[in-house]
Coordinates of N, CA and C in Angstrom, one line a residue:
X78 N 22.4 -1.8 -8.6 CA 23.0 -1.5 -10.0 C 24.3 -0.8 -9.8
X79 N 25.2 -1.0 -10.8 CA 26.5 -0.4 -10.5 C 26.7 1.0 -11.3
X80 N 25.8 2.0 -10.9 CA 26.0 3.3 -11.3 C 25.3 3.6 -12.6
X81 N 24.9 2.7 -13.4 CA 24.3 3.0 -14.6 C 22.9 3.0 -14.5
X82 N 22.1 4.1 -14.9 CA 20.6 4.1 -14.6 C 19.9 3.2 -15.5
X83 N 18.7 2.7 -15.0 CA 17.9 1.8 -15.7 C 17.3 2.5 -16.9
X84 N 17.4 1.9 -18.1 CA 16.9 2.4 -19.3 C 15.7 1.6 -19.8
X85 N 14.5 2.3 -20.0 CA 13.4 1.5 -20.4 C 12.9 2.1 -21.7
X86 N 12.7 1.2 -22.8 CA 12.1 1.5 -24.1 C 10.8 0.9 -24.3
X87 N 9.9 1.8 -24.6 CA 8.5 1.3 -24.9 C 8.3 1.4 -26.4
X88 N 8.1 0.3 -27.0 CA 8.0 0.1 -28.4 C 6.5 0.2 -28.8
X89 N 6.2 1.3 -29.5 CA 4.8 1.4 -30.0 C 4.1 2.6 -29.2
X90 N 3.8 3.5 -30.0 CA 3.3 4.8 -29.4 C 1.7 4.8 -29.6
X91 N 1.1 3.7 -29.5 CA -0.3 3.7 -29.6 C -0.9 3.9 -28.2
X92 N -2.2 3.6 -27.9 CA -2.7 3.9 -26.7 C -2.1 3.1 -25.6
X93 N -1.9 1.8 -25.8 CA -1.3 1.0 -24.8 C 0.1 1.4 -24.4
X94 N 0.9 1.8 -25.5 CA 2.3 2.2 -25.2 C 2.4 3.5 -24.5
X95 N 1.6 4.4 -24.9 CA 1.6 5.7 -24.2 C 1.1 5.6 -22.7
X96 N 0.1 4.7 -22.4 CA -0.4 4.5 -21.2 C 0.7 3.8 -20.2
X97 N 1.5 3.0 -20.9 CA 2.6 2.3 -20.1 C 3.6 3.4 -19.7
X98 N 4.0 4.2 -20.8 CA 5.0 5.3 -20.6 C 4.5 6.2 -19.5
X99 N 3.3 6.5 -19.5 CA 2.7 7.5 -18.4 C 2.9 6.9 -17.1
X100 N 2.5 5.6 -17.0 CA 2.5 4.9 -15.7 C 4.0 4.9 -15.2
X101 N 4.9 4.6 -16.0 CA 6.3 4.5 -15.7 C 6.8 5.9 -15.2
X102 N 6.3 7.0 -15.9 CA 6.7 8.3 -15.5 C 6.2 8.6 -14.1
X103 N 5.0 8.2 -13.8 CA 4.3 8.5 -12.6 C 5.1 7.7 -11.5
X104 N 5.6 6.5 -11.9 CA 6.4 5.7 -10.9 C 7.9 6.2 -10.7
X105 N 8.3 7.2 -11.5 CA 9.6 7.9 -11.3 C 10.6 7.4 -12.3
X106 N 10.2 6.7 -13.4 CA 11.1 6.4 -14.4 C 11.1 7.4 -15.6
X107 N 12.0 7.2 -16.5 CA 12.0 8.1 -17.7 C 12.1 7.2 -19.0
X108 N 11.0 6.6 -19.3 CA 11.0 5.8 -20.5 C 11.1 6.5 -21.8
X109 N 11.7 5.8 -22.8 CA 11.8 6.4 -24.2 C 10.7 5.6 -24.9
X110 N 9.9 6.3 -25.7 CA 8.9 5.7 -26.6 C 9.3 5.9 -28.0
X111 N 9.2 4.8 -28.7 CA 9.5 4.8 -30.2 C 8.3 4.2 -30.9
X112 N 8.3 4.6 -32.2 CA 7.2 4.1 -33.1 C 7.8 3.8 -34.5
X113 N 7.3 2.8 -35.1 CA 7.8 2.3 -36.3 C 7.7 3.3 -37.5
X114 N 6.5 4.0 -37.6 CA 6.2 5.0 -38.5 C 6.2 6.4 -38.0
X115 N 6.6 7.3 -38.8 CA 6.6 8.7 -38.3 C 5.1 9.2 -38.3
X116 N 4.8 10.1 -37.3 CA 3.5 10.6 -37.2 C 2.9 11.3 -38.5
X117 N 1.7 11.2 -38.6 CA 1.1 11.9 -39.8 C 0.5 11.0 -40.8

């Protein structure tokens, strides 16, 4: 890659989305997690 870091977006902050984001963090990535609706 030419100097720009890989960006990963996980869409959906349900159980599966959070599990994927955690696995990516453990693998050394910094994913962003987004959700359609605000919490609450």
